[in-house]
Short mmCIF file of C-alpha atoms in Angstrom, two decimals:
data_model
loop_
_atom_site.label_atom_id
_atom_site.label_comp_id
_atom_site.label_asym_id
_atom_site.label_seq_id
_atom_site.Cartn_x
_atom_site.Cartn_y
_atom_site.Cartn_z
CA MET A 200 -0.07 -0.05 0.12
CA SER A 201 1.26 3.39 -1.03
CA LYS A 202 2.38 5.41 2.12
CA PRO A 203 0.94 9.02 2.60
CA THR A 204 2.25 12.33 2.37
CA SER A 205 0.19 14.41 5.00
CA GLY A 206 -0.37 18.18 4.80
CA ASP A 207 -1.15 20.30 1.67
CA PHE A 208 1.55 18.45 -0.32
CA THR A 209 1.40 15.81 -3.35
CA LYS A 210 4.07 12.96 -3.54
CA THR A 211 6.62 13.18 -6.14
CA ALA A 212 5.44 11.08 -9.23
CA GLY A 213 7.12 7.68 -9.34
CA TRP A 214 8.32 8.07 -5.63
CA LEU A 215 9.48 4.72 -3.99
CA ASP A 216 8.05 4.56 -0.49
CA TRP A 217 10.44 3.08 2.28
CA TYR A 218 10.31 -0.67 2.83
CA ALA A 219 7.37 -2.00 4.91
CA GLY A 220 7.96 -4.95 7.06
CA PRO A 221 12.00 -5.66 6.63
CA SER A 222 13.43 -8.76 7.57
CA LYS A 223 14.99 -9.32 10.81
CA PRO A 224 18.88 -9.18 10.23
CA ARG A 225 21.01 -12.50 10.49
CA PHE A 226 24.03 -10.43 11.20
CA GLN A 227 23.76 -9.57 15.02
CA LEU A 228 25.13 -5.95 15.39
CA PRO A 229 27.66 -5.22 18.03
CA ALA A 230 26.39 -4.01 21.17
CA GLY A 231 25.84 -0.32 21.01
CA ALA A 232 25.72 -0.16 17.25
CA VAL A 233 24.93 3.35 15.63
CA ASP A 234 23.10 3.74 12.34
CA ALA A 235 25.19 6.65 11.37
CA HIS A 236 23.12 7.77 8.18
CA CYS A 237 19.32 8.30 8.42
CA HIS A 238 16.76 10.82 7.68
CA VAL A 239 13.09 11.79 8.67
CA PHE A 240 10.34 13.12 6.49
CA GLY A 241 8.03 15.64 7.96
CA PRO A 242 5.72 14.39 8.66
CA GLY A 243 4.43 16.89 6.17
CA ALA A 244 1.30 18.24 8.11
CA GLU A 245 3.47 18.54 11.17
CA PHE A 246 6.40 19.67 9.51
CA PRO A 247 6.18 21.23 6.30
CA TYR A 248 8.61 20.30 3.32
CA ALA A 249 10.81 23.46 2.10
CA PRO A 250 9.51 25.27 -0.80
CA GLU A 251 12.73 24.98 -2.52
CA ARG A 252 12.72 21.30 -2.27
CA LYS A 253 13.39 19.06 -5.52
CA TYR A 254 11.43 16.34 -4.36
CA THR A 255 8.10 15.63 -2.12
CA PRO A 256 8.37 12.15 -0.44
CA CYS A 257 6.22 10.19 1.71
CA ASP A 258 6.26 10.76 5.38
CA ALA A 259 8.57 8.80 7.59
CA SER A 260 8.38 9.88 11.33
CA LYS A 261 10.60 9.85 14.08
CA ALA A 262 8.56 6.69 15.53
CA GLN A 263 8.94 5.05 12.35
CA LEU A 264 12.60 5.58 12.25
CA PHE A 265 12.86 4.41 15.95
CA ALA A 266 10.79 1.25 15.43
CA LEU A 267 13.35 0.51 12.62
CA ARG A 268 16.34 1.17 14.90
CA ASP A 269 14.93 -1.44 17.53
CA HIS A 270 13.61 -3.78 15.15
CA LEU A 271 17.32 -4.17 13.15
CA GLY A 272 19.06 -4.06 16.35
CA PHE A 273 20.79 -0.73 16.44
CA ALA A 274 21.22 1.22 19.75
CA ARG A 275 21.45 4.62 18.30
CA ASN A 276 20.93 6.84 15.31
CA VAL A 277 22.28 9.91 13.39
CA VAL A 278 19.87 11.64 11.66
CA VAL A 279 21.03 13.71 8.80
CA GLN A 280 18.80 16.53 7.53
CA ALA A 281 16.95 15.69 4.22
CA THR A 282 17.13 18.18 1.38
CA CYS A 283 13.21 18.18 1.34
CA HIS A 284 13.33 20.27 4.52
CA GLY A 285 16.11 22.62 3.13
CA ALA A 286 17.40 24.55 6.11
CA ASP A 287 14.45 24.43 8.47
CA ASN A 288 15.68 21.82 10.97
CA ARG A 289 12.55 21.51 13.16
CA ALA A 290 11.96 17.87 11.92
CA LEU A 291 15.54 16.99 12.86
CA VAL A 292 15.44 18.20 16.21
CA ASP A 293 11.98 16.93 16.96
CA ALA A 294 13.51 13.55 16.36
CA LEU A 295 16.48 14.19 18.59
CA VAL A 296 14.85 15.66 21.79
CA HIS A 297 12.35 12.90 21.48
CA SER A 298 15.25 10.12 21.07
CA ASP A 299 15.80 9.46 24.82
CA GLY A 300 19.55 10.66 24.11
CA LYS A 301 19.76 7.57 21.47
CA ALA A 302 20.02 10.26 18.39
CA ARG A 303 22.35 13.01 17.39
CA GLY A 304 22.07 15.10 14.39
CA VAL A 305 23.52 16.61 11.41
CA ALA A 306 21.88 19.84 10.22
CA THR A 307 21.67 22.25 7.38
CA VAL A 308 22.11 25.80 8.12
CA LYS A 309 22.56 29.13 6.08
CA ARG A 310 24.87 32.00 6.63
CA SER A 311 22.00 34.00 8.36
CA VAL A 312 21.76 31.61 11.31
CA THR A 313 22.46 33.05 14.37
CA ASP A 314 24.87 32.02 17.56
CA ASP A 315 21.76 31.54 19.79
CA GLU A 316 20.36 29.14 16.97
CA LEU A 317 23.54 27.10 16.54
CA GLN A 318 23.59 26.76 20.20
CA ALA A 319 20.34 25.36 20.71
CA LEU A 320 20.44 23.27 17.58
CA HIS A 321 23.74 21.92 19.54
CA ALA A 322 21.77 21.67 22.76
CA ALA A 323 19.38 19.34 21.06
CA GLY A 324 22.13 16.98 19.95
CA VAL A 325 23.06 18.23 16.35
CA ARG A 326 27.11 17.92 16.06
CA GLY A 327 27.52 18.59 12.26
CA VAL A 328 26.39 20.69 9.06
CA ARG A 329 25.82 18.84 5.77
CA PHE A 330 27.08 20.66 2.44
CA ASN A 331 25.28 19.25 -0.53
CA PHE A 332 26.90 19.19 -3.96
CA VAL A 333 24.73 16.99 -5.80
CA LYS A 334 23.22 19.15 -8.51
CA ARG A 335 20.06 17.35 -9.00
CA LEU A 336 19.35 17.69 -5.26
CA VAL A 337 19.96 21.24 -4.37
CA ASP A 338 20.94 24.59 -5.74
CA PHE A 339 24.47 25.48 -4.54
CA THR A 340 25.39 27.52 -1.79
CA PRO A 341 28.31 29.99 -2.47
CA LYS A 342 31.70 28.43 -1.30
CA ASP A 343 32.34 31.70 0.62
CA GLU A 344 29.32 31.27 2.89
CA LEU A 345 29.84 27.48 3.44
CA MET A 346 33.61 28.27 4.54
CA GLU A 347 32.01 31.07 6.74
CA ILE A 348 29.55 28.31 8.15
CA ALA A 349 32.47 25.89 8.52
CA ALA A 350 34.64 28.45 10.76
CA ARG A 351 31.57 29.02 12.98
CA ILE A 352 30.36 25.52 13.80
CA GLN A 353 34.01 24.60 14.27
CA LYS A 354 34.03 26.29 17.72
CA LEU A 355 31.05 23.93 18.65
CA GLY A 356 33.47 21.14 17.85
CA TRP A 357 31.16 20.04 14.95
CA HIS A 358 32.34 18.30 11.47
CA VAL A 359 30.97 18.83 7.97
CA VAL A 360 29.22 16.18 6.09
CA ILE A 361 30.03 16.59 2.37
CA TYR A 362 27.76 14.81 -0.61
CA PHE A 363 28.99 15.14 -3.71
CA GLU A 364 29.82 12.82 -6.80
CA ALA A 365 33.05 11.32 -7.96
CA VAL A 366 33.52 13.19 -11.24
CA ASP A 367 33.05 16.14 -9.16
CA LEU A 368 36.11 15.66 -6.81
CA PRO A 369 38.59 17.32 -8.59
CA GLU A 370 36.60 20.55 -8.92
CA LEU A 371 36.03 20.67 -5.29
CA TRP A 372 39.14 19.52 -4.04
CA ASP A 373 40.74 22.85 -3.08
CA PHE A 374 37.61 23.69 -1.09
CA PHE A 375 37.17 20.49 0.60
CA THR A 376 40.74 20.33 1.66
CA ALA A 377 40.49 24.05 3.02
CA LEU A 378 37.92 23.00 5.60
CA PRO A 379 39.05 23.77 9.12
CA THR A 380 37.09 20.73 10.69
CA THR A 381 36.63 16.89 10.43
CA VAL A 382 35.18 16.15 7.31
CA VAL A 383 33.05 13.29 6.64
CA VAL A 384 32.09 11.97 3.00
CA ASP A 385 28.83 10.58 2.29
CA HIS A 386 28.72 7.20 0.69
CA MET A 387 32.53 7.18 -0.48
CA GLY A 388 31.71 10.13 -2.70
CA ARG A 389 29.54 8.27 -4.80
CA PRO A 390 31.71 6.07 -6.68
CA ASP A 391 30.72 4.72 -10.37
CA VAL A 392 31.18 1.30 -9.51
CA SER A 393 31.35 0.28 -13.17
CA LYS A 394 34.76 1.49 -13.43
CA PRO A 395 37.73 -0.38 -11.87
CA VAL A 396 38.29 -0.29 -8.14
CA ASP A 397 42.03 0.42 -8.91
CA GLY A 398 41.30 3.33 -11.50
CA PRO A 399 41.99 6.79 -11.46
CA GLU A 400 38.43 7.96 -10.27
CA PHE A 401 38.34 5.91 -7.07
CA GLU A 402 42.16 6.28 -6.44
CA LEU A 403 41.86 10.01 -6.22
CA PHE A 404 39.14 9.25 -3.34
CA LEU A 405 41.56 7.19 -1.76
CA LYS A 406 44.19 9.79 -2.31
CA PHE A 407 42.14 12.57 -0.91
CA MET A 408 41.60 10.08 2.43
CA ARG A 409 45.22 9.47 2.51
CA GLN A 410 46.55 12.77 2.41
CA HIS A 411 43.98 14.46 4.88
CA PRO A 412 43.79 12.67 8.02
CA ASN A 413 40.72 14.99 8.93
CA VAL A 414 38.56 13.19 6.35
CA TRP A 415 36.53 10.36 7.05
CA SER A 416 34.08 8.37 4.96
CA LYS A 417 30.51 6.54 5.10
CA VAL A 418 30.97 3.24 3.45
CA SER A 419 27.13 3.21 3.00
CA CYS A 420 24.43 3.26 0.39
CA PRO A 421 25.33 0.06 -1.91
CA GLU A 422 21.48 0.07 -2.81
CA ARG A 423 22.26 3.61 -4.40
CA LEU A 424 25.56 2.83 -5.96
CA SER A 425 24.88 -0.66 -7.22
CA ILE A 426 24.55 -1.47 -10.98
CA THR A 427 24.38 -4.97 -11.53
CA GLY A 428 23.39 -5.81 -7.74
CA PRO A 429 21.74 -8.56 -6.84
CA LYS A 430 19.46 -6.21 -5.04
CA ALA A 431 18.68 -6.35 -1.14
CA LEU A 432 15.21 -8.22 -1.79
CA ASN A 433 13.86 -11.42 -1.63
CA GLY A 434 16.43 -12.79 1.30
CA GLU A 435 19.58 -12.19 -0.63
CA GLN A 436 22.33 -12.50 1.44
CA ALA A 437 24.87 -11.48 -0.98
CA ALA A 438 23.42 -8.30 -2.54
CA TYR A 439 25.55 -5.42 -4.28
CA GLN A 440 28.58 -7.48 -4.97
CA ASP A 441 29.70 -4.72 -7.25
CA VAL A 442 30.15 -2.26 -4.58
CA VAL A 443 31.57 -4.54 -2.02
CA PRO A 444 35.54 -4.27 -3.53
CA PHE A 445 34.87 -0.23 -3.25
CA ALA A 446 34.04 -0.41 0.58
CA ARG A 447 36.20 -2.93 1.54
CA LYS A 448 38.90 -0.91 0.09
CA VAL A 449 37.88 2.09 2.30
CA MET A 450 37.54 -0.10 5.11
CA GLU A 451 40.92 -2.08 5.31
CA GLU A 452 42.81 1.39 4.43
CA PHE A 453 40.87 3.61 6.99
CA PRO A 454 39.24 1.21 9.68
CA ASP A 455 39.24 4.33 12.13
CA ARG A 456 37.63 6.68 9.90
CA VAL A 457 34.53 4.86 8.48
CA LEU A 458 30.89 5.23 9.24
CA TRP A 459 27.78 3.15 8.07
CA GLY A 460 24.09 3.76 8.09
CA THR A 461 21.15 2.63 6.49
CA ASP A 462 19.91 5.86 4.76
CA TRP A 463 16.32 4.96 5.81
CA PRO A 464 14.11 6.18 4.25
CA HIS A 465 16.21 5.87 1.21
CA PRO A 466 15.44 9.49 -0.57
CA ASN A 467 15.08 9.51 -4.23
CA LEU A 468 15.90 5.99 -4.86
CA LYS A 469 14.84 5.25 -8.68
CA ASP A 470 15.53 1.61 -9.38
CA HIS A 471 14.19 -0.39 -6.03
CA MET A 472 13.44 0.00 -2.57
CA PRO A 473 15.73 -2.24 -0.25
CA ASP A 474 14.77 -4.70 2.56
CA ASP A 475 16.43 -2.77 5.46
CA GLY A 476 17.37 -6.27 7.23
CA LEU A 477 18.98 -7.18 4.11
CA LEU A 478 21.09 -3.91 4.02
CA VAL A 479 22.36 -5.01 7.71
CA ASP A 480 23.61 -8.01 6.30
CA PHE A 481 25.60 -6.43 3.62
CA ILE A 482 27.67 -5.17 6.52
CA PRO A 483 29.83 -8.25 7.15
CA GLN A 484 30.67 -8.43 3.32
CA ILE A 485 32.49 -5.14 3.56
CA ALA A 486 33.78 -5.34 7.36
CA PRO A 487 34.26 -9.18 7.88
CA THR A 488 35.96 -9.45 11.23
CA ALA A 489 34.64 -8.64 14.73
CA GLU A 490 37.20 -6.02 15.10
CA ALA A 491 36.43 -3.85 11.95
CA GLN A 492 32.54 -4.42 12.60
CA LYS A 493 32.86 -2.81 16.19
CA LYS A 494 35.18 -0.02 14.92
CA LEU A 495 32.80 0.93 11.86
CA LEU A 496 29.41 0.66 14.16
CA VAL A 497 30.40 1.62 17.48
CA THR A 498 33.82 2.82 18.08
CA ASN A 499 34.08 5.46 15.46
CA PRO A 500 30.65 7.09 15.59
CA MET A 501 30.64 7.29 19.41
CA LYS A 502 33.88 9.16 18.66
CA LEU A 503 32.69 11.40 16.57
CA TYR A 504 28.76 12.16 17.80
CA TRP A 505 28.95 11.01 21.53
CA PRO A 506 32.65 11.90 22.27
CA GLU A 507 31.75 12.78 26.04
CA GLU A 508 31.30 8.77 26.55
CA ASN A 509 34.59 7.83 25.40
#
């Protein structure tokens, strides 16, 4: 059954709703595991979608996110501001303050944000801002504005999450390497997995991480990167084989600077909507040892988002 979009909104034509009734993962997550990349959508009637949005999703509430967290076996979430909410962080903040301390967040802010507003976001649990360079999702914010924001949030101990596509890394290199904070790359910089893992495009991304120890990467979203699958559906335990070599390469070389998240409710997928339980079962393919799994799912996200507990 199609999921609703509440309020005075009409869901984008062809929108793929998040997967209902995900399977229970066979892979048992380590105690204290963090889903370090997920979102909430509205609900639109309560938290309206932004006028400048590029898509209108089905609703995906905090209660539904927390139910998925418990079903999959995660202990905590990192909720990342979805682009459909622009720089209106109310839905994100609402999720954080109702999480009983089990969620931290990554916000989107503009140059006009006041210091008091930043402090309020920090008190709610925000620990980073996201800069999005994927052209089909957002209109670009000028780099001087982003650099000004980065300098301001550095004082709060926050980091910058960057989202871009692999072909754009050369153009963005100088900006990224000038950022004064820890920098977290979403989804390995979206490599083209039809190209060789040891080819020049992905090698440039690895060089970016090698030369800049403040750069981390999420090794997430195989469902978004995969071309040949197989898809995480119908009990598939060896999903997204074409993404595995890329994620394992990053895992093996930078085990202390990697994060993983479900990306629920999976904004803007065009091909299929994965079973989130099978997505969790993807993890041992890229992190085959207990030590690597603990770093990926517990040690690293706790260091970045709950440093006071280390």
